[in-house]
Amino acid sequence: MINIVLFGPPGAGKGTQSDKLIQKYGFIHISTGDLFRWHTKNDTPLGKRVKEIMNSGALVPDDITIAMLKEELDKNPKAKGFLFDGFPRTVPQAEALDKFLKENGTAIHHVIALDVTEGELRSRIAKRRTTESRADDEEEKLNKRITEYFGKTIHVLPFYKNQGRLNTVNGIGAVEDIFKNICGVIDTVS
Ligand code: AMP
């Protein structure tokens, strides 16, 4: 079983690369952003709790996010491996993930951080806005999401670096080249 965390700021290409990785390696994809969007779209009790927060571009509190993640892990006891996308975004989330995986006799094997400059990701998001209408992608919310990333989420990187599990991949360039570099990390360190 191989478990991967795909890490990067909003607009770094995590969704695109995740789709390709799932196809190649058969991971179970756990995107907390997709899960929250499903809950808000279906107006579930959880969706009602997080809607305002998501619409503001802020991070959902750790207790809510960690509980949802745990539920998702428990739904897939026979997974060949998980690809975590958009989780963890805080050190407490990273610690909780380690704990849950350890309880199941496994761990995070590789953390792959897509390295994209702030200028590049702002232009990508502007482009994406012309084809997708995601409520949280309006300018003000986008600023908040980027602030949350550089203010909170980035602190997860030293956590994994200290454990020797961090691999940085240049996230600027052709999708296929980036994918090849990610696969290189997975294949050589596995
Ligand atoms: P994403 O599509 O991954 O950018 O997530 C969309 C939104 O969902 C974020 O802006 C947060 O409001 C919320 N969210 C997703 N994942 C997390 C997480 N791991 N921790 C806290 N909030 C999250």
XYZ file of N, CA and C and ligand atoms in Angstrom:
593
model
N 0.835 -1.200 0.000
C 0.000 0.000 0.000
C 0.875 1.258 0.000
N 0.594 2.148 -0.930
C 1.340 3.403 -0.979
C 0.360 4.554 -0.769
N 0.681 5.408 0.148
C -0.160 6.576 0.397
C 0.622 7.841 0.079
N -0.055 8.709 -0.657
C 0.586 9.933 -1.141
C -0.187 11.153 -0.685
N 0.536 12.194 -0.330
C -0.103 13.503 -0.139
C 0.350 14.374 -1.299
N -0.617 14.912 -2.026
C -0.297 15.865 -3.085
C -0.583 17.253 -2.527
N 0.460 18.052 -2.498
C 0.418 19.307 -1.769
C 0.663 20.479 -2.711
N 0.013 21.589 -2.465
C 0.287 22.769 -3.287
C -0.781 23.821 -3.097
N -0.483 25.053 -3.487
C -1.447 26.143 -3.310
C -2.652 26.011 -4.238
N -3.714 26.798 -4.002
C -4.879 26.749 -4.889
C -4.454 27.077 -6.319
N -4.880 26.254 -7.257
C -4.542 26.510 -8.656
C -3.219 25.902 -9.088
N -2.602 25.092 -8.219
C -1.289 24.515 -8.559
C -1.396 23.335 -9.519
N -2.609 22.839 -9.737
C -2.786 21.697 -10.647
C -2.958 20.378 -9.915
N -3.319 20.430 -8.639
C -3.492 19.197 -7.860
C -4.594 18.320 -8.435
N -5.695 18.953 -8.851
C -6.827 18.186 -9.387
C -6.444 17.441 -10.660
N -5.795 18.147 -11.580
C -5.379 17.555 -12.860
C -4.421 16.396 -12.625
N -3.423 16.624 -11.788
C -2.422 15.579 -11.544
C -3.037 14.411 -10.778
N -3.965 14.705 -9.882
C -4.621 13.630 -9.122
C -5.339 12.673 -10.062
N -6.073 13.230 -11.024
C -6.819 12.383 -11.970
C -5.870 11.423 -12.688
N -4.724 11.941 -13.096
C -3.776 11.108 -13.821
C -3.137 10.050 -12.907
N -2.867 10.433 -11.684
C -2.243 9.493 -10.740
C -3.193 8.348 -10.371
N -4.461 8.682 -10.231
C -5.455 7.659 -9.898
C -5.528 6.627 -11.009
N -5.523 7.154 -12.241
C -5.586 6.262 -13.401
C -4.381 5.333 -13.457
N -3.220 5.891 -13.184
C -2.003 5.094 -13.304
C -1.811 4.117 -12.136
N -2.084 4.572 -10.924
C -1.726 3.752 -9.752
C -2.928 3.139 -9.010
N -4.136 3.551 -9.390
C -5.331 2.989 -8.734
C -5.557 3.455 -7.306
N -5.075 4.652 -6.994
C -5.309 5.190 -5.647
C -6.778 5.487 -5.418
N -7.173 5.449 -4.157
C -8.454 6.035 -3.765
C -8.168 7.523 -3.544
N -8.916 8.348 -4.249
C -8.687 9.801 -4.192
C -9.487 10.410 -3.056
N -8.805 11.054 -2.133
C -9.538 11.755 -1.073
C -9.209 13.238 -1.177
N -10.179 13.973 -1.734
C -10.045 15.426 -1.848
C -11.029 16.041 -0.866
N -10.519 16.672 0.179
C -11.430 17.247 1.173
C -12.236 18.398 0.565
N -11.639 19.117 -0.404
C -12.388 20.183 -1.083
C -13.591 19.604 -1.824
N -13.378 18.495 -2.571
C -14.490 17.846 -3.293
C -15.544 17.340 -2.310
N -15.083 16.770 -1.199
C -16.039 16.241 -0.211
C -16.877 17.375 0.377
N -16.220 18.467 0.741
C -16.979 19.609 1.282
C -17.950 20.149 0.230
N -17.486 20.225 -1.029
C -18.381 20.727 -2.091
C -19.583 19.808 -2.260
N -19.371 18.499 -2.137
C -20.490 17.548 -2.251
C -21.506 17.815 -1.126
N -20.991 18.008 0.073
C -21.889 18.250 1.217
C -22.665 19.563 1.062
N -21.998 20.606 0.576
C -22.725 21.880 0.445
C -23.753 21.780 -0.688
N -23.371 21.096 -1.769
C -24.286 20.953 -2.904
C -25.534 20.161 -2.496
N -25.337 19.151 -1.661
C -26.459 18.297 -1.249
C -27.113 18.776 0.043
N -26.664 19.924 0.529
C -27.279 20.564 1.694
C -27.375 19.633 2.909
N -26.338 18.862 3.136
C -26.302 17.964 4.305
C -26.047 18.816 5.557
N -26.242 18.249 6.759
C -25.949 19.021 7.980
C -24.500 19.542 7.979
N -23.566 18.710 7.532
C -22.164 19.152 7.455
C -22.028 20.279 6.427
N -22.701 20.109 5.306
C -22.672 21.128 4.258
C -23.164 22.474 4.774
N -24.235 22.422 5.568
C -24.793 23.663 6.130
C -23.786 24.334 7.065
N -23.023 23.513 7.795
C -22.046 24.067 8.742
C -20.879 24.737 8.042
N -20.477 24.186 6.893
C -19.237 24.686 6.275
C -19.449 25.663 5.112
N -20.704 25.797 4.676
C -20.962 26.602 3.474
C -20.388 28.026 3.554
N -20.744 28.713 4.643
C -20.284 30.098 4.803
C -18.760 30.183 4.836
N -18.170 29.245 5.573
C -16.709 29.250 5.724
C -16.063 29.071 4.353
N -16.557 28.075 3.602
C -15.983 27.818 2.283
C -16.164 29.011 1.360
N -17.354 29.605 1.433
C -17.612 30.741 0.548
C -16.720 31.933 0.861
N -16.199 31.983 2.083
C -15.318 33.097 2.436
C -13.878 32.817 2.005
N -13.598 31.557 1.685
C -12.229 31.194 1.298
C -11.369 30.775 2.487
N -11.975 30.761 3.689
C -11.222 30.367 4.893
C -11.136 28.850 4.984
N -10.265 28.385 5.849
C -10.179 26.946 6.097
C -11.295 26.530 7.044
N -11.836 25.353 6.807
C -12.826 24.759 7.711
C -12.057 24.325 8.976
N -12.660 24.500 10.176
C -11.933 24.123 11.394
C -11.446 22.669 11.368
N -10.318 22.453 12.038
C -9.684 21.137 12.030
C -10.604 20.016 12.516
N -11.352 20.252 13.602
C -12.161 19.148 14.149
C -13.153 18.626 13.107
N -13.778 19.541 12.374
C -14.764 19.145 11.356
C -14.056 18.407 10.211
N -12.950 18.968 9.767
C -12.230 18.398 8.618
C -11.660 17.020 8.955
N -11.083 16.903 10.145
C -10.465 15.636 10.544
C -11.536 14.546 10.697
N -12.701 14.905 11.254
C -13.768 13.916 11.423
C -14.257 13.419 10.058
N -14.376 14.335 9.102
C -14.829 13.941 7.761
C -13.790 13.041 7.095
N -12.529 13.364 7.270
C -11.440 12.570 6.682
C -11.441 11.152 7.252
N -11.623 11.070 8.561
C -11.598 9.764 9.235
C -12.719 8.873 8.694
N -13.879 9.493 8.528
C -15.034 8.759 8.000
C -14.723 8.201 6.608
N -14.055 9.004 5.815
C -13.710 8.610 4.453
C -12.702 7.459 4.450
N -11.739 7.514 5.361
C -10.754 6.426 5.465
C -11.451 5.135 5.866
N -12.361 5.252 6.819
C -13.060 4.067 7.324
C -13.944 3.410 6.266
N -14.345 4.210 5.273
C -15.195 3.673 4.197
C -14.399 2.805 3.233
N -13.077 2.936 3.276
C -12.226 2.252 2.284
C -11.159 1.371 2.935
N -11.571 0.374 3.735
C -10.575 -0.415 4.466
C -9.676 -1.238 3.539
N -10.144 -1.498 2.316
C -9.342 -2.357 1.438
C -8.591 -1.581 0.365
N -8.422 -0.288 0.581
C -7.781 0.542 -0.452
C -6.357 0.071 -0.740
N -5.996 0.140 -2.024
C -4.616 -0.185 -2.433
C -3.666 0.914 -1.993
N -4.235 2.080 -1.833
C -3.441 3.245 -1.432
C -4.312 4.480 -1.558
N -3.977 5.489 -0.794
C -4.758 6.723 -0.843
C -3.935 7.853 -1.457
N -4.639 8.699 -2.181
C -4.035 9.936 -2.650
C -4.788 11.062 -1.942
N -4.107 11.751 -1.061
C -4.727 12.848 -0.326
C -4.449 14.151 -1.070
N -5.526 14.844 -1.371
C -5.452 16.048 -2.201
C -6.175 17.169 -1.440
N -5.426 18.174 -1.019
C -6.041 19.269 -0.244
C -6.125 18.951 1.241
N -5.508 17.890 1.648
C -5.430 17.479 3.050
C -4.088 16.785 3.256
N -3.342 17.056 4.311
C -3.618 18.015 5.389
C -3.264 19.452 4.998
N -3.943 20.391 5.624
C -3.664 21.809 5.388
C -3.184 22.500 6.659
N -3.108 21.782 7.747
C -2.570 22.336 8.997
C -1.763 21.220 9.663
N -0.888 21.605 10.586
C -0.084 20.592 11.273
C -0.988 19.632 12.097
N -1.984 20.138 12.839
C -2.864 19.172 13.534
C -3.518 18.158 12.577
N -3.861 18.606 11.375
C -4.429 17.651 10.393
C -3.380 16.617 9.991
N -2.147 17.072 9.804
C -1.067 16.143 9.413
C -0.835 15.128 10.536
N -0.877 15.593 11.770
C -0.669 14.691 12.909
C -1.812 13.678 13.012
N -3.030 14.168 12.777
C -4.194 13.261 12.841
C -4.089 12.200 11.743
N -3.661 12.615 10.556
C -3.538 11.671 9.443
C -2.519 10.585 9.779
N -1.377 10.988 10.314
C -0.357 10.012 10.712
C -0.935 9.006 11.708
N -1.684 9.532 12.667
C -2.250 8.683 13.716
C -3.251 7.666 13.120
N -4.131 8.145 12.257
C -5.135 7.240 11.663
C -4.462 6.154 10.829
N -3.470 6.561 10.044
C -2.815 5.570 9.178
C -2.036 4.569 10.022
N -1.398 5.051 11.080
C -0.627 4.169 11.961
C -1.552 3.123 12.601
N -2.732 3.559 12.976
C -3.707 2.626 13.570
C -4.058 1.502 12.599
N -3.939 1.818 11.298
C -4.231 0.803 10.275
C -2.965 0.145 9.747
N -1.871 0.320 10.457
C -0.615 -0.336 10.086
C 0.040 0.236 8.851
N -0.286 1.482 8.520
C 0.337 2.072 7.332
C 0.788 3.499 7.639
N 1.186 4.230 6.606
C 1.741 5.576 6.806
C 1.683 6.349 5.498
N 2.044 7.626 5.563
C 2.241 8.410 4.337
C 3.629 8.072 3.812
N 3.701 7.670 2.552
C 4.997 7.293 1.989
C 5.701 8.457 1.299
N 4.934 9.231 0.544
C 5.543 10.380 -0.137
C 4.625 11.589 -0.033
N 5.254 12.713 0.249
C 4.528 13.981 0.168
C 5.111 14.688 -1.040
N 4.256 14.984 -2.001
C 4.734 15.638 -3.221
C 4.165 17.050 -3.255
N 5.067 18.014 -3.133
C 4.639 19.417 -3.108
C 4.857 20.029 -4.481
N 3.786 20.502 -5.085
C 3.900 21.196 -6.373
C 4.334 22.627 -6.099
N 5.461 22.974 -6.668
C 6.041 24.283 -6.430
C 5.590 25.224 -7.542
N 4.749 26.186 -7.188
C 4.240 27.152 -8.166
C 4.290 28.536 -7.526
N 4.794 29.506 -8.266
C 4.887 30.852 -7.697
C 3.492 31.458 -7.560
N 3.409 32.451 -6.707
C 2.124 33.094 -6.479
C 1.588 33.743 -7.762
N 2.479 34.377 -8.537
C 2.057 35.033 -9.781
C 1.490 34.032 -10.771
N 2.153 32.892 -10.921
C 1.703 31.851 -11.845
C 0.343 31.311 -11.415
N 0.176 31.068 -10.131
C -1.092 30.465 -9.730
C -2.254 31.441 -9.824
N -1.977 32.727 -9.624
C -3.049 33.719 -9.791
C -3.501 33.774 -11.257
N -2.580 33.653 -12.179
C -2.984 33.710 -13.583
C -3.711 32.427 -13.987
N -3.310 31.284 -13.409
C -4.028 30.033 -13.703
C -5.465 30.100 -13.204
N -5.631 30.641 -12.005
C -6.973 30.700 -11.437
C -7.844 31.651 -12.252
N -7.243 32.741 -12.720
C -7.990 33.689 -13.545
C -8.475 32.987 -14.813
N -7.628 32.124 -15.371
C -7.979 31.387 -16.587
C -9.099 30.379 -16.287
N -8.951 29.669 -15.159
C -9.937 28.657 -14.784
C -11.310 29.289 -14.560
N -11.307 30.526 -14.080
C -12.561 31.208 -13.782
C -13.394 31.415 -15.042
N -12.734 31.441 -16.209
C -13.482 31.644 -17.445
C -14.203 30.360 -17.888
N -13.797 29.197 -17.354
C -14.437 27.945 -17.777
C -15.236 27.262 -16.669
N -14.958 27.585 -15.417
C -15.660 26.941 -14.289
C -16.244 28.039 -13.426
N -17.425 27.776 -12.850
C -17.936 28.796 -11.935
C -17.970 28.237 -10.521
N -16.855 28.333 -9.849
C -16.779 27.892 -8.461
C -16.950 29.108 -7.573
N -17.941 29.052 -6.682
C -18.280 30.209 -5.866
C -17.077 30.780 -5.117
N -16.130 29.904 -4.751
C -15.011 30.370 -3.938
C -13.885 30.959 -4.770
N -14.094 31.068 -6.055
C -13.027 31.575 -6.899
C -13.148 33.051 -7.233
N -14.048 33.737 -6.577
C -14.112 35.169 -6.840
C -12.895 35.836 -6.196
N -12.579 37.010 -6.718
C -11.324 37.664 -6.323
C -11.041 37.700 -4.812
N -12.019 38.170 -4.059
C -11.825 38.343 -2.607
C -11.560 37.003 -1.934
N -12.335 35.999 -2.358
C -12.199 34.662 -1.781
C -10.856 34.066 -2.171
N -10.482 34.323 -3.415
C -9.202 33.806 -3.887
C -8.062 34.381 -3.053
N -8.146 35.673 -2.794
C -7.115 36.295 -1.963
C -7.058 35.625 -0.609
N -8.237 35.332 -0.059
C -8.300 34.703 1.254
C -7.691 33.292 1.198
N -7.996 32.561 0.139
C -7.471 31.186 0.027
C -5.947 31.195 -0.079
N -5.456 32.176 -0.837
C -3.996 32.262 -0.972
C -3.368 32.666 0.366
N -4.039 33.577 1.057
C -3.555 33.983 2.390
C -3.552 32.794 3.335
N -4.608 31.998 3.281
C -4.686 30.817 4.148
C -3.549 29.843 3.812
N -3.267 29.713 2.537
C -2.204 28.793 2.132
C -0.850 29.259 2.672
N -0.527 30.533 2.392
C 0.800 31.010 2.806
C 0.871 31.290 4.308
N -0.292 31.501 4.940
C -0.303 31.759 6.385
C -0.330 30.492 7.219
N -1.066 29.486 6.766
C -1.259 28.278 7.589
C -0.736 27.011 6.937
N -1.189 26.776 5.713
C -0.935 25.474 5.092
C 0.550 25.221 4.842
N 1.262 26.271 4.482
C 2.685 26.125 4.166
C 3.483 25.530 5.343
N 2.989 25.725 6.557
C 3.682 25.205 7.746
C 3.653 23.682 7.834
N 2.848 23.073 6.984
C 2.822 21.607 6.959
C 4.114 21.080 6.297
N 4.705 21.898 5.415
C 5.900 21.425 4.694
C 7.073 21.093 5.621
N 7.443 21.985 6.554
C 8.543 21.612 7.471
C 8.230 20.374 8.303
N 6.944 20.189 8.610
C 6.533 18.994 9.367
C 6.965 17.733 8.611
N 6.692 17.704 7.303
C 7.056 16.525 6.505
C 8.546 16.522 6.160
N 9.115 17.709 6.018
C 10.552 17.789 5.704
C 11.354 17.175 6.843
N 10.975 17.505 8.062
C 11.674 16.968 9.237
C 11.585 15.448 9.305
N 10.532 14.914 8.720
C 10.377 13.453 8.721
C 11.032 12.818 7.500
N 11.629 13.653 6.641
C 12.308 13.133 5.453
C 11.353 12.613 4.393
N 10.123 13.106 4.409
C 9.148 12.577 3.444
C 8.763 13.589 2.363
N 9.409 14.750 2.373
C 8.993 15.806 1.448
C 9.757 15.768 0.129
N 9.019 15.784 -0.969
C 9.599 15.868 -2.308
C 8.960 17.056 -3.016
N 9.783 17.937 -3.524
C 9.243 19.104 -4.225
C 9.374 18.891 -5.727
N 8.278 19.156 -6.433
C 8.267 19.003 -7.890
C 7.877 20.352 -8.483
N 8.616 20.780 -9.503
C 8.278 22.042 -10.159
C 6.876 21.917 -10.777
N 5.972 22.781 -10.368
C 4.584 22.709 -10.849
C 4.321 23.615 -12.031
N 5.380 24.214 -12.595
C 5.196 25.090 -13.757
C 5.714 24.359 -14.990
N 4.900 24.323 -16.028
C 5.305 23.644 -17.256
C 4.164 22.819 -17.799
N 4.484 21.915 -18.734
C 3.453 21.091 -19.363
C 2.940 20.049 -18.374
N 1.630 19.801 -18.413
C 0.988 18.830 -17.513
C 1.711 17.485 -17.541
N 2.054 17.035 -18.763
C 2.700 15.719 -18.909
C 4.081 15.675 -18.265
N 4.824 16.787 -18.388
C 6.174 16.825 -17.793
C 6.077 16.789 -16.266
N 5.132 17.536 -15.747
C 4.951 17.575 -14.289
C 4.553 16.173 -13.812
N 3.652 15.558 -14.566
C 3.190 14.204 -14.211
C 4.365 13.223 -14.194
N 5.213 13.326 -15.200
C 6.374 12.427 -15.286
C 7.267 12.600 -14.052
N 7.465 13.841 -13.647
C 8.317 14.103 -12.480
C 7.683 13.558 -11.193
N 6.366 13.662 -11.094
C 5.680 13.127 -9.905
C 5.826 11.599 -9.888
N 5.595 10.987 -11.051
C 5.717 9.513 -11.135
C 7.151 9.092 -10.802
N 8.103 9.916 -11.216
C 9.504 9.627 -10.916
C 9.720 9.525 -9.413
N 9.115 10.417 -8.680
C 9.243 10.381 -7.211
C 8.595 9.091 -6.680
N 7.392 8.826 -7.126
C 6.671 7.648 -6.610
C 7.425 6.356 -6.963
N 7.889 6.262 -8.196
C 8.510 5.023 -8.655
C 9.915 4.798 -8.094
N 10.667 5.888 -7.930
C 12.037 5.665 -7.470
C 12.121 5.472 -5.972
N 11.227 6.142 -5.222
C 11.366 5.997 -3.768
C 10.549 4.839 -3.229
N 9.655 4.258 -4.068
C 8.783 3.171 -3.556
C 9.583 1.934 -3.218
P -9.959 22.985 -2.334
O -10.822 22.613 -3.483
O -9.072 21.857 -1.882
O -9.176 24.246 -2.557
O -10.925 23.269 -1.079
C -11.984 24.203 -1.161
C -12.306 24.732 0.230
O -12.694 23.648 1.095
C -11.148 25.406 0.965
O -10.998 26.766 0.580
C -11.590 25.254 2.413
O -12.620 26.149 2.757
C -12.197 23.855 2.409
N -11.182 22.820 2.679
C -10.788 21.818 1.832
N -9.864 21.034 2.393
C -9.641 21.553 3.629
C -8.787 21.200 4.700
N -7.944 20.152 4.604
N -8.832 21.949 5.839
C -9.665 22.979 5.948
N -10.501 23.394 4.979
C -10.493 22.684 3.820
